[in-house]
Short mmCIF file of C-alpha atoms and ligand atoms in Angstrom, two decimals:
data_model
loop_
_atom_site.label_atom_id
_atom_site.label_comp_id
_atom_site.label_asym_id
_atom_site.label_seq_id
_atom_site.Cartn_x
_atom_site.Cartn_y
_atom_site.Cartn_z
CA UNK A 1 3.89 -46.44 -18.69
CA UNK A 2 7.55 -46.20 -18.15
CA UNK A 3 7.78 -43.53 -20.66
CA UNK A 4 5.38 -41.61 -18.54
CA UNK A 5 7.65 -41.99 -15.79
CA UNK A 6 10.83 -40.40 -17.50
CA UNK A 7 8.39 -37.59 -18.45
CA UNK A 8 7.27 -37.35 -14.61
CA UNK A 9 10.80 -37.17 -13.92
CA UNK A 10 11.79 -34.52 -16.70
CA UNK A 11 8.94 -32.37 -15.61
CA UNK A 12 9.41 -31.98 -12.20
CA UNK A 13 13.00 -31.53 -12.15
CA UNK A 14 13.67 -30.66 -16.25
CA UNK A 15 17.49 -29.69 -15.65
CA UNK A 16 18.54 -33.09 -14.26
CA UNK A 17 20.19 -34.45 -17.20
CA UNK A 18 22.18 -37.18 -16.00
CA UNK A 19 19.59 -38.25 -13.53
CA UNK A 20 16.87 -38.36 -16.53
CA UNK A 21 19.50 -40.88 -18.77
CA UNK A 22 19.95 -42.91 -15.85
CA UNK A 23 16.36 -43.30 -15.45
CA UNK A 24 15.43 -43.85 -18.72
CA UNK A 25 18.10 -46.68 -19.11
CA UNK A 26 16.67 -48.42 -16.18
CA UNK A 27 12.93 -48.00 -17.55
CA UNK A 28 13.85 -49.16 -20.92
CA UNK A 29 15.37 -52.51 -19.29
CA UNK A 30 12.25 -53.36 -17.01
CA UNK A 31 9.28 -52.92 -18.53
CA UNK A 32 8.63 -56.71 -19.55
CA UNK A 33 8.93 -57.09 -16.13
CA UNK A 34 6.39 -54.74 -15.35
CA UNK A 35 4.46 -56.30 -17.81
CA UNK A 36 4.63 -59.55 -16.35
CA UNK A 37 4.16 -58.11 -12.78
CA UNK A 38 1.14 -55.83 -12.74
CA UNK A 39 1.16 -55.36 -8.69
CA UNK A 40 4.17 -52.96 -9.32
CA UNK A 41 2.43 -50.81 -11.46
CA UNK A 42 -0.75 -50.68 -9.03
CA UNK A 43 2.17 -50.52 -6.20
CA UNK A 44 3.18 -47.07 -8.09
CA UNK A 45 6.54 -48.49 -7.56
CA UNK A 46 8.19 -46.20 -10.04
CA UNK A 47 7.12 -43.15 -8.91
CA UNK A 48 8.39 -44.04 -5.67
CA UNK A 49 11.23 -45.29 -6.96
CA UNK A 50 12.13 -42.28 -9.09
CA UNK A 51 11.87 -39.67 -5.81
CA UNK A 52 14.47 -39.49 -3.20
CA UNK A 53 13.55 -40.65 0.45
CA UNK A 54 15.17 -37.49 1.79
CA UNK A 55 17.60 -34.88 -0.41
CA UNK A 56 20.24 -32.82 2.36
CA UNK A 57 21.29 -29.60 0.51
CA UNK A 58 23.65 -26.98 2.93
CA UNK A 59 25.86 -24.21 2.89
CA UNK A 60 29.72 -25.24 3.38
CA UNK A 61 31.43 -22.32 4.03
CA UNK A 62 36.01 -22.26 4.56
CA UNK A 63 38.63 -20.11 4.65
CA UNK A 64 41.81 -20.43 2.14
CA UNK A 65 45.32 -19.89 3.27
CA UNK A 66 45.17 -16.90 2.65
CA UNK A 67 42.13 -16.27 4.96
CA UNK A 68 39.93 -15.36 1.79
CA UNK A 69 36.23 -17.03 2.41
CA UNK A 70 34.60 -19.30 0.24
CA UNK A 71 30.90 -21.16 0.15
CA UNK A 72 30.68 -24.28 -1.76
CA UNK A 73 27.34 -26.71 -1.36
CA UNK A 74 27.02 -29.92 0.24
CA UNK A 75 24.77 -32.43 -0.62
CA UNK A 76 23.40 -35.84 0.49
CA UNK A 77 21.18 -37.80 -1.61
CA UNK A 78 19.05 -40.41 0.73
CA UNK A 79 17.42 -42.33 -1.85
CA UNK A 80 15.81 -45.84 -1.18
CA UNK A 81 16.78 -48.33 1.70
CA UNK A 82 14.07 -50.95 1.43
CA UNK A 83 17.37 -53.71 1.73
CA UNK A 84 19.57 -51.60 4.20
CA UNK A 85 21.34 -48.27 5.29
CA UNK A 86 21.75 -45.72 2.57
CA UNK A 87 25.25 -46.45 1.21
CA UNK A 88 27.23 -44.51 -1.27
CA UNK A 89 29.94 -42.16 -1.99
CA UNK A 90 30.59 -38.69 -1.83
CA UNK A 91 31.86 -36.57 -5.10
CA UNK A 92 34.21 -33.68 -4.96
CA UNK A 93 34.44 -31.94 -7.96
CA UNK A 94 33.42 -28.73 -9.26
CA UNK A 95 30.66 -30.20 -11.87
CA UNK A 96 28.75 -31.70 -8.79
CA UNK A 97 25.19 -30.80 -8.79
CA UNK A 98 21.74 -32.12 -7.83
CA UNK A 99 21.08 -33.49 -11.04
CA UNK A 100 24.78 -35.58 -10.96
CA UNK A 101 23.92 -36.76 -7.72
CA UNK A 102 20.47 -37.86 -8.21
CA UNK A 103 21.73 -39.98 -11.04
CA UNK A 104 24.69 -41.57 -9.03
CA UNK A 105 21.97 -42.29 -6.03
CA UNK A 106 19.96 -43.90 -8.31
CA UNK A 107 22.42 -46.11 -10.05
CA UNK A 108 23.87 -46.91 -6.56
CA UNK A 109 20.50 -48.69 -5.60
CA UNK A 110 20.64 -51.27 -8.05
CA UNK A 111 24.44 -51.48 -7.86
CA UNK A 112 24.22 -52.23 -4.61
CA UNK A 113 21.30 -54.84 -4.76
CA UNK A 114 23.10 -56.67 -6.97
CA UNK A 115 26.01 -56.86 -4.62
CA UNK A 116 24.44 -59.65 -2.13
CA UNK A 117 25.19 -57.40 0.81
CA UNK A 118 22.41 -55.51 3.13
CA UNK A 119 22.84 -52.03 1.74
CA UNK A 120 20.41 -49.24 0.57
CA UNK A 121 21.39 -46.38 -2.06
CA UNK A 122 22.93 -43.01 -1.70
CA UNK A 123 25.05 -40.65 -2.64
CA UNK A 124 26.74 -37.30 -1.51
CA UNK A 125 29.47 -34.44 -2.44
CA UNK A 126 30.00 -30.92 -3.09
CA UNK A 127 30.84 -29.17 -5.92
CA UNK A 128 34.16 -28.06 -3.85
CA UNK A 129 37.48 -29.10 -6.13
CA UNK A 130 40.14 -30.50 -4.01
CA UNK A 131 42.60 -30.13 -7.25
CA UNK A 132 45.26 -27.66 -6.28
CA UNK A 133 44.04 -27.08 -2.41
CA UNK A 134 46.53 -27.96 0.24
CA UNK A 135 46.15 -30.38 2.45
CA UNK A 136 45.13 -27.67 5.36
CA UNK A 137 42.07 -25.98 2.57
CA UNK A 138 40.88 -29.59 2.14
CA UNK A 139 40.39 -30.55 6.10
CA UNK A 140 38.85 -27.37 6.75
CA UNK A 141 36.86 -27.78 4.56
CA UNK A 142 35.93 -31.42 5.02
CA UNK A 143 35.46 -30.86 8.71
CA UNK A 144 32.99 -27.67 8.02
CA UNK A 145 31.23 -30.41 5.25
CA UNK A 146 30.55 -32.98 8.17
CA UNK A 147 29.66 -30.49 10.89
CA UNK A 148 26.13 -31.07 9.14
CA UNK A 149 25.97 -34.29 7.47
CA UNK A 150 26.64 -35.67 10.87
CA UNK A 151 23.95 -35.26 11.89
CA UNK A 152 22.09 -37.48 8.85
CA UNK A 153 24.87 -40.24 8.74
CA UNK A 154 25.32 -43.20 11.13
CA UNK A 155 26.44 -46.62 10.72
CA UNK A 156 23.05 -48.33 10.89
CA UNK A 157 21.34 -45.24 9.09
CA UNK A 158 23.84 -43.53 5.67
CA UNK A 159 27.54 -44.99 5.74
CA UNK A 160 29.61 -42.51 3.32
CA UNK A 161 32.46 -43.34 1.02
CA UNK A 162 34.70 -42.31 -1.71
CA UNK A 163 33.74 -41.21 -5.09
CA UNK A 164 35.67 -38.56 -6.97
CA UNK A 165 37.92 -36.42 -5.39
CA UNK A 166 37.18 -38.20 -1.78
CA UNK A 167 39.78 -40.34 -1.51
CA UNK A 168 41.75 -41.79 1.86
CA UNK A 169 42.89 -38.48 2.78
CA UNK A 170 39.30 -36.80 2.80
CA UNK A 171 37.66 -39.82 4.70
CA UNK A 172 40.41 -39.36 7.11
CA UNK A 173 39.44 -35.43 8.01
CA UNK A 174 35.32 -35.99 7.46
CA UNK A 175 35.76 -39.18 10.37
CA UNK A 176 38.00 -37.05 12.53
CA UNK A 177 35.18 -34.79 12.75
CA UNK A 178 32.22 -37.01 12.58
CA UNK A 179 33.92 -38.58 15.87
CA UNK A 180 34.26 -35.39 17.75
CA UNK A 181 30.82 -34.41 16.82
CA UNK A 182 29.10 -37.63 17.63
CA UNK A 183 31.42 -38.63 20.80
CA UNK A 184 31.62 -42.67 18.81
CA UNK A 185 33.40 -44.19 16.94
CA UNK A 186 31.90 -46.57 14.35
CA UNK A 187 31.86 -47.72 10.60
CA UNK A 188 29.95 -44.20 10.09
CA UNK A 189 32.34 -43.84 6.87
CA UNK A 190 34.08 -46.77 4.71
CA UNK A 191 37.49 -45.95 2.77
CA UNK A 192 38.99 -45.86 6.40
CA UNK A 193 42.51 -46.17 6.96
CA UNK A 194 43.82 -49.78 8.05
CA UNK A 195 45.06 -48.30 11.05
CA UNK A 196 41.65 -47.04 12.40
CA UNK A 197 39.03 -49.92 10.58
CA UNK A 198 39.24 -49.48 7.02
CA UNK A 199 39.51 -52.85 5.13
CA UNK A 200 42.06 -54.98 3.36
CA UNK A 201 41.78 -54.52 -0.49
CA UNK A 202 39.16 -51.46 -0.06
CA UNK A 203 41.38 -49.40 -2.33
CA UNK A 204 41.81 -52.14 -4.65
CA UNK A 205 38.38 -52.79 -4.81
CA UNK A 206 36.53 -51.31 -8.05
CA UNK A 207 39.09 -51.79 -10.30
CA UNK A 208 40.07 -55.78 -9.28
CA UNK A 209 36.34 -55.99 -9.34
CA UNK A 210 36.28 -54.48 -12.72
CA UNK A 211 38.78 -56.66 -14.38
CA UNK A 212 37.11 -59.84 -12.25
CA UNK A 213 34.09 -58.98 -14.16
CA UNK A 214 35.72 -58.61 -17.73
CA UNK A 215 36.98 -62.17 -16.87
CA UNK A 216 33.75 -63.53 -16.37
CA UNK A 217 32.08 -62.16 -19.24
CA UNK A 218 34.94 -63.31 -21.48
CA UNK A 219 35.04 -66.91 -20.17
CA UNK A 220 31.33 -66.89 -21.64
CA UNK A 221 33.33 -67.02 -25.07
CA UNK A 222 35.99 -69.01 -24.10
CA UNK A 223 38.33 -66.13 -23.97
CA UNK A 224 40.61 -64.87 -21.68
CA UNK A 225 42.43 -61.47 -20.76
CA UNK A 226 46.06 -62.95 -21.25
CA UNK A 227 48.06 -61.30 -23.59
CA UNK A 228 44.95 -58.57 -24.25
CA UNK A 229 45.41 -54.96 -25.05
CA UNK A 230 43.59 -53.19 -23.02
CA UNK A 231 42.66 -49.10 -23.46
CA UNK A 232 41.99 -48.02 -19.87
CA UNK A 233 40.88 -44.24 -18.82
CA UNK A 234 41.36 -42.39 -15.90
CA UNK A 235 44.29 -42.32 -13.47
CA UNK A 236 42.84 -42.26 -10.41
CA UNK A 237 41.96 -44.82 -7.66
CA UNK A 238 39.86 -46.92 -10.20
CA UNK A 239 42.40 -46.51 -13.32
CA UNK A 240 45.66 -47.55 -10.84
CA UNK A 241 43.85 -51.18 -9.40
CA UNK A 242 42.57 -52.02 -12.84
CA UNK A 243 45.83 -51.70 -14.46
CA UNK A 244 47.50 -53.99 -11.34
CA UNK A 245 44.78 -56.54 -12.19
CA UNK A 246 45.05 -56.73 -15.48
CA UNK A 247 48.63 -56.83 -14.99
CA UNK A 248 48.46 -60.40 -12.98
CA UNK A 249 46.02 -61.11 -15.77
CA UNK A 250 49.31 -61.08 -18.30
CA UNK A 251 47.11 -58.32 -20.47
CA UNK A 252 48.60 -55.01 -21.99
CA UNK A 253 47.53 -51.83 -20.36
CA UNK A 254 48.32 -48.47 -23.22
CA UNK A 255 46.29 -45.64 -22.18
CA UNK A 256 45.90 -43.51 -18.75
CA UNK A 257 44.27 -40.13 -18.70
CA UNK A 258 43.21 -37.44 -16.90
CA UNK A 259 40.77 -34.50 -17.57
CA UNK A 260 43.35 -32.54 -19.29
CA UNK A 261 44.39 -35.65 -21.44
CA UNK A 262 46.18 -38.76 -22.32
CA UNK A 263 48.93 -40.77 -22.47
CA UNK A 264 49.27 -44.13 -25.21
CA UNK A 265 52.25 -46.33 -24.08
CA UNK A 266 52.70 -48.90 -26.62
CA UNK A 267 55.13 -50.42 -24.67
CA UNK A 268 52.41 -51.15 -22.17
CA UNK A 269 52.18 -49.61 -18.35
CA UNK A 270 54.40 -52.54 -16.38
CA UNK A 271 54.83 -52.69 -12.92
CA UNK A 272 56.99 -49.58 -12.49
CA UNK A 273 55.39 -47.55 -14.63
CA UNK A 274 52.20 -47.77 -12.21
CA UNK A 275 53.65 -47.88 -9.40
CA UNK A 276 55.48 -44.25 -10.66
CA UNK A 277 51.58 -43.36 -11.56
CA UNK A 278 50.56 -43.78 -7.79
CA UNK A 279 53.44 -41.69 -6.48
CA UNK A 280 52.22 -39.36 -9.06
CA UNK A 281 48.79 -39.27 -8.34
CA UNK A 282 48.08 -40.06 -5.13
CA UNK A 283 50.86 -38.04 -2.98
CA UNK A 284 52.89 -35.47 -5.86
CA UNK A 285 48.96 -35.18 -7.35
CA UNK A 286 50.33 -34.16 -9.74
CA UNK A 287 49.19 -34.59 -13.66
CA UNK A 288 49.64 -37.30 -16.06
CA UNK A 289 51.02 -35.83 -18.76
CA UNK A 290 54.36 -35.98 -16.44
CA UNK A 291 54.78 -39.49 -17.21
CA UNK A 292 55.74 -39.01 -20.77
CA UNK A 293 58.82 -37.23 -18.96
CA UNK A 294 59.44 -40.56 -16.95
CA UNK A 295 59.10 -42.59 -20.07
CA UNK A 296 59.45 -40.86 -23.13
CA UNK A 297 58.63 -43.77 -24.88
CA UNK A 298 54.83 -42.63 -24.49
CA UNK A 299 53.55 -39.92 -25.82
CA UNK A 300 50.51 -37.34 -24.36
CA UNK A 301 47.58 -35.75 -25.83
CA UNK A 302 45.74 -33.15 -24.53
CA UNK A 303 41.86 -33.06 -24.82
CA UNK A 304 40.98 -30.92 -27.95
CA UNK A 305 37.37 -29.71 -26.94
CA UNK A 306 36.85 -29.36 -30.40
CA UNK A 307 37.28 -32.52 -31.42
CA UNK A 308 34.02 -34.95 -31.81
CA UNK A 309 35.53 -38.29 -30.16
CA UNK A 310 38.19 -39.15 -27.69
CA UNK A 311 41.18 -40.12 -29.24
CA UNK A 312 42.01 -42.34 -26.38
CA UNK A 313 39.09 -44.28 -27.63
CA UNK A 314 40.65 -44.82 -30.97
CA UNK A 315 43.78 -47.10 -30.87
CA UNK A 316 44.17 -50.88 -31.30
CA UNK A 317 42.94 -52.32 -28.89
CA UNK A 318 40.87 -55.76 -27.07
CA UNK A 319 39.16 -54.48 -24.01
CA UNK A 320 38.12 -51.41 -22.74
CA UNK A 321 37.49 -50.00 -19.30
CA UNK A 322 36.30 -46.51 -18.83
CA UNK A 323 37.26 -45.28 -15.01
CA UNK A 324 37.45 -41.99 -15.41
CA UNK A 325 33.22 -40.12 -15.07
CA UNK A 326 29.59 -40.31 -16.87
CA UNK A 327 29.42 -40.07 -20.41
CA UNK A 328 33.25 -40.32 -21.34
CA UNK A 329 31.84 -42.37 -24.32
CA UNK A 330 29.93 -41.13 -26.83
CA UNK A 331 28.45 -42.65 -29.99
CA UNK A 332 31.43 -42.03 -32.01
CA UNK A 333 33.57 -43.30 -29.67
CA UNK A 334 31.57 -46.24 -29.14
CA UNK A 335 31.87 -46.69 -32.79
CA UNK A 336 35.91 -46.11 -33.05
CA UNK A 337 36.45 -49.00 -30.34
CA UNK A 338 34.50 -51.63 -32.07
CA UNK A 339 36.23 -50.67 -35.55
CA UNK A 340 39.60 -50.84 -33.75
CA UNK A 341 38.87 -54.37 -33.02
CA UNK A 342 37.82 -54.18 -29.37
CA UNK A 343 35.19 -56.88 -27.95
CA UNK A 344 34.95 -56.36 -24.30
CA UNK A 345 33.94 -53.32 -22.03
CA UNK A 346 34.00 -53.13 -18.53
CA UNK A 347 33.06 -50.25 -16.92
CA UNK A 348 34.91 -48.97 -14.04
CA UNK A 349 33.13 -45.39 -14.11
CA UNK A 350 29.12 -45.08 -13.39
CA UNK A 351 27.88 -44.27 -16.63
CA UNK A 352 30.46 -43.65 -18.86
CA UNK A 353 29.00 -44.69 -21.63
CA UNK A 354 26.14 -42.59 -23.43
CA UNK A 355 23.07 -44.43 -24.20
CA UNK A 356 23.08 -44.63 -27.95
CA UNK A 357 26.73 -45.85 -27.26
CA UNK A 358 25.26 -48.34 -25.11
CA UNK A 359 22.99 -49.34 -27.93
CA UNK A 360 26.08 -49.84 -30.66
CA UNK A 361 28.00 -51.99 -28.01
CA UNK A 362 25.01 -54.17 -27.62
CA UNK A 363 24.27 -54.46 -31.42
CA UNK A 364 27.32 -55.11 -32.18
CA UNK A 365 27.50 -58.10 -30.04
CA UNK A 366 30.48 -57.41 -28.10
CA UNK A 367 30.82 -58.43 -24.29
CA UNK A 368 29.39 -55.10 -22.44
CA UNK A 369 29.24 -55.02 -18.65
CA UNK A 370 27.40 -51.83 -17.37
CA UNK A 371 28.79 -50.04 -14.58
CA UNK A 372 26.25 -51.22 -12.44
CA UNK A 373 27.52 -54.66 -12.53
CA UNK A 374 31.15 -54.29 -13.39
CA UNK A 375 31.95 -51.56 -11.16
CA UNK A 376 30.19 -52.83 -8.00
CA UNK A 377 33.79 -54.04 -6.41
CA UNK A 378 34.29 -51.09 -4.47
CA UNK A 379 31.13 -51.07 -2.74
CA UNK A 380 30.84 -54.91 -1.78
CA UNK A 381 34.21 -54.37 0.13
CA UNK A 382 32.86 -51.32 1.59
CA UNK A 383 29.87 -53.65 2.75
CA UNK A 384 32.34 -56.18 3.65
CA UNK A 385 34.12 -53.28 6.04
CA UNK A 386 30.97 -52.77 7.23
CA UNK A 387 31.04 -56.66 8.37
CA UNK A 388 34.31 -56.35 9.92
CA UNK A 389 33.60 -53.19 11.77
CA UNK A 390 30.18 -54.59 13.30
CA UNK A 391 32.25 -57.87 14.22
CA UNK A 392 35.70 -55.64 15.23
CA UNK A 393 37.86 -58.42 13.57
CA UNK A 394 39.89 -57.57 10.30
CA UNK A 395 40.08 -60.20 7.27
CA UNK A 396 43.42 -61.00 5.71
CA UNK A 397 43.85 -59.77 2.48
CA UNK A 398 43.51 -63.07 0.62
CA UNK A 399 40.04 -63.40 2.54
CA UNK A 400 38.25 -60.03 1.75
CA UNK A 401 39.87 -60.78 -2.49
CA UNK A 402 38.40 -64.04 -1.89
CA UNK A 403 35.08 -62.46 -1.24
CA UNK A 404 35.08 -60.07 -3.85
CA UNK A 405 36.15 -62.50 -6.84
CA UNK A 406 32.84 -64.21 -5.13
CA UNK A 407 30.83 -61.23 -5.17
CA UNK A 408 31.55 -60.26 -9.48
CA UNK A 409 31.32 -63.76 -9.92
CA UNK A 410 27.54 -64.06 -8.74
CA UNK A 411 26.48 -60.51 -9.76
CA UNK A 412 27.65 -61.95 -12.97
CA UNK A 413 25.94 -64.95 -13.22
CA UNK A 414 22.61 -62.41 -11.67
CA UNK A 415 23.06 -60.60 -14.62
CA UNK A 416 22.79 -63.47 -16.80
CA UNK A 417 19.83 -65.09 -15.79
CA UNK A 418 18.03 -62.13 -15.45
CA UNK A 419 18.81 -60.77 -19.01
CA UNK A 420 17.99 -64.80 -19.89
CA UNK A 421 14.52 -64.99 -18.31
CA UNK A 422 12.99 -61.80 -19.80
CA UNK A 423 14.15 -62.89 -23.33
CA UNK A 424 17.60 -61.15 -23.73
CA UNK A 425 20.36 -63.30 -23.34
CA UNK A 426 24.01 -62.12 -23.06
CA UNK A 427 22.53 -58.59 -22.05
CA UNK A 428 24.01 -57.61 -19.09
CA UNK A 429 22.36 -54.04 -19.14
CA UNK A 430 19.40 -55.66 -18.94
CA UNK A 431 20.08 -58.13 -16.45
CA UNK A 432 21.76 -55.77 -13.97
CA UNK A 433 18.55 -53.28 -14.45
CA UNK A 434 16.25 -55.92 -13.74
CA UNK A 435 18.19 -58.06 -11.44
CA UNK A 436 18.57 -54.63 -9.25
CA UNK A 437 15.22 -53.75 -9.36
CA UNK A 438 13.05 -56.66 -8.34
CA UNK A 439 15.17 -56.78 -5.28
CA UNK A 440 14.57 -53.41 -4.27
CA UNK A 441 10.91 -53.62 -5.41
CA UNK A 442 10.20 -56.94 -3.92
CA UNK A 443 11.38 -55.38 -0.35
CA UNK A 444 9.49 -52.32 -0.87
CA UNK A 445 6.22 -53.98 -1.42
CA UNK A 446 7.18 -56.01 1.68
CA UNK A 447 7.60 -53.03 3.81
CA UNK A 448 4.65 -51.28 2.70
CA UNK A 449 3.06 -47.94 1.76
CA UNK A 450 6.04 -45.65 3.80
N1 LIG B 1 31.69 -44.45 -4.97
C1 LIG B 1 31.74 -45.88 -5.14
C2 LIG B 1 30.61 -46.32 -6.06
O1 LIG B 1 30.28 -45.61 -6.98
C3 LIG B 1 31.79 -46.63 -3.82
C4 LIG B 1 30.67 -46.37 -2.88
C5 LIG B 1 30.86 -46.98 -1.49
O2 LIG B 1 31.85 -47.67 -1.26
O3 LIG B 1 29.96 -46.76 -0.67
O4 LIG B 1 30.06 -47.38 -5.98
#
C-alpha cells in the first residue's frame, strides 16, 4: 500500500525527484503503523498527505543595474496545516524547482510536528541566485517576489522564513514590502531583525539545535562531544552556529565548505577563525577558499565533479554534521565516514544524506539523527518568534536557548519512543517519520474530509 503511494506520486508528477525520495523515506518508516491503524488507510490519509493543499507558482520579473530585464519564478508550496499556519522557508538558489520544493514542504510537516509548537508545513523560493547580485538587484527583486506572495501569506495563515540564500538581509526587503502592501505590521515573516521583532538566538537556531541533538543522542552511549572531531559542511548560517556550539562543547571543528569546495583545518576552526568566517560570509560574501589565505595552516580543495565521493567526507573524524543541501552524502561517502572512525551524524541540512546512505548509517549502528529531528532548531525559534510577536514582549537570550535545548531534548526523546514502540529501537529515522506523522494524521482525521 505505501508502495502504491510512491508510485501515485511518481506518476503524476514523474520529474520530482527529491520530492519522490522524501516520500518514499517517510512511507518506508510508517507502514507498521498503518498496519496497526487501518482507519488511516480507509481515511486515504496518504494520498492526502502526498498532495499539496494549495501550490503558488508566478512570474518574478527585475531589472539589473544595468537596466537589463530578467524573469525568475516564484513559488509557494502550501502543503498541510491540520496543527497550524503553513510555516517554512523560502530557497534562493538557482537549482530551485517544484520538485525541490515539494520535497522540503513535505519534510517541513513532520519537522515541524515534532517541534511541540502549533505550526503547519510549507515551503517557498525562486530559482533567483542572490550569489554575486548587489544589494540593490536583490531588494528589487525581493520586493517584486512579495508583491504576490502577499497576498497568500499572513501571520495566522503562511509565516515565511529563511532557507538558502534568504537570509536576514532578504527577510528585511520581502517585510518592507509585505508591510506597504498589506498596511500591518505582524509576524507575517520570521528571521526578522531584533530591531523590528525578530528573536533572540533565531540565527543561532539550527545549528545550536543541531549540536543539542548530537548531545542527546550521544548521552544514549554515555558519550559526550568534548574533545570530538567533528567534519562539518557548509559555511553558511547553519555551518557558522554549529561550529560556535560545538565550540562551547570543547569538540574540534576541521572542515567548512562551500559549493565550489573545502577547507580541512587540522588545527581546528577556534574562535577567530569563525568569527573571520562570518565576516567572510555574511557581509564580504565572499568564498571560502579565502580562508586558507587567513590561515595558511589549512588547506582548500575544490569539488572535482569527477570524482565519486566528497573528500570532505573522508578525513578522521568523530561526528559529522552535513549543513550544507539534499543529498551531499552519498553511499560512498556514507561508507568513507564510518571507515574513518566516525559514530555520530547530525544533520543540519534537510536531506543530505541519500537513502542507501541512510541505510549504511543505520546498519552500521552508529548514532544517526535525520534532519527532521536534528535540524528542527531553527524552526522551533521561529515558532517561538511567533510567540513573542503575538504577545509583543521579547525573551532574553538565555530564555529563548533555554527553550530550544527543551525543544531537541523532547523531539529527542519523541524520536525514541516512537522508533521503540513500532519495534525499532535507537532508530531515529523511524521515530521522527512516525512521531511526525501520527500528529499530523491524528489532526487530520479530527478535522475531517476538507
Ligand atoms: N528553513 C528552515 C527549515 O528548513 C527554517 C524554517 C522556518 O524557520 O520557518 O526548517
Amino acid at each position: 500500500m505505501s508502495q502504491d503511494i510512491l508510485q501515485i506520486a511518481k506518476s503524476k508528477d514523474p520529474y520530482e525527484r527529491e520530492f519522490h525520495q522524501a516520500v518514499g523515506e517517510v512511507m518506508e518508516s510508517i507502514r507498521p503503523v498503518l498496519d496497526r491503524n487501518p482507519q488511516y488507510r480507509k481515511a486515504k490519509i496518504l494520498e492526502r498527505l502526498i498532495e499539496p493543499d494549495r501550490v503558488i507558482m508566478f512570474r518574478v520579473p527585475w531589472m539589473d543595474d544595468q537596466g537589463e530585464i530578467h524573469v525568475n519564478r516564484g513559488f509557494r508550496i502550501e502543503m498541510n496545516n491540520a496543527i497550524g499556519p503553513y510555516k517554512g522557508g523560502l530557497r534562493f538558489h538557482p537549482s530551485v524547482n517544484l520538485g525541490i520544493l515539494k520535497f522540503l514542504a513535505f519534510e517541513q510537516v513532520f519537522k515541524n510536528a515534532l517541534t511541540t509548537l502549533p505550526m503547519g508545513g510549507g515551503k517557498g523560493g525562486s530559482d533567483f541566485d542572490p550569489k554575486g547580485k548587489s544589494d540593490n538587484e536583490v531588494m528589487r527583486f525581493c520586493q517584486t517576489f512579495m508583491c504576490e506572495l502577499f497576498r497568500h501569506i499572513g501571520p495566522d495563515t503562511d509565516v515565511p522564513a529563511g532557507d538558502i540564500g534568504v537570509g536576514a538581509r532578504e527577510i528585511g526587503y520581502l517585510f518592507g514590502m509585505y508591510k506597504k502592501l498589506a498596511n500591518e505590521f505582524t509576524g507575517v515573516l520570521t528571521g526578522k531583525s531584533l530591531n523590528w521583532g525578530g528573536s533572540l538566538i533565531r540565527p543561532e537556531a539550527t545549528g545550536y539545535g543541531s549540536v543539542y541533538f548530537a548531545s542527546e543522542m550521544m548521552t544514549t552511549r554515555n558519550k559526550s562531544l568534548d574533545g570530538k572531531t567533528c567534519l562539518v559542511s557548509g559555511s553558511g548560517n547553519v555551518a557558522q552556529f554549529t561550529v560556535d556550539k560545538l565550540l562551547d562543547f570543547k569538540a574540534k571543528v576541521v572542515t567548512l565548505s562551500d559549493s565550489s569546495g573545502y577547507i580541512y583545518d587540522e588545527e581546528g576552526i577556534d574562535r577567530k577563525k569563525i568569527a573571520y568566517v562570518k565576516k567572510l560570509k555574511n557581509i564580504r560574501r565572499g568564498r571560502i577558499k579565502e580562508y586558507v589565505q587567513e590561515y595558511p595552516s589549512a588547506v582548500y580543495t575544490a569539488v572535482d565533479p569527477s570524482l565519486s565521493y566528497n573528500p570532505l567526507w573522508n578525513h578522521k573524524a568523530d561526528c559529522a554534521f552535513p549543513s550544507a543541501t539534499q543529498n551531499e552524502i552519498n553511499e560512498e561517502d556514507a561508507r568513507n565516514l564510518i571507515k574513518n572512525g566516525v559514530f555520530a551524524v547530525s544533520e543540519g541540512a534537510n536531506m543530505p544524506t541519500v537513502p542507501g546512505g541512510a541505510d549504511i548509517f543505520r546498519e552500521s549502528g552508529i548514532l544517526y539523527g535525520p534532519g527532521k529531528a536534528a535540524n528542527a532548531g531553527g524552526v522551533s525559534v521561529s515558532g517561538l518568534e511567533m510567540t513573542q510577536n503575538s504577545m509583543r514582549i521579547s525573551w532574553t537570550r538565555e530564555e529563548v536557548d533555554q527553550r530550544l535545548k527543551m525543544i531537541m531534548h523532547s523531539i529527542h526523546r519523541t524520536c525514541l519512543e516512537a522508533a521503540a514502540e513500532y519495534g525499532t529501537p535507537g532508530n531515529y529515522v523511524n521515530g521522527a517519520n512516525i512521531a511526525g506523522f501520527v500528529k499530523v494524521v491524528e489532526s487530520m482525521i479530527d478535522q475531517g474530509l476538507v
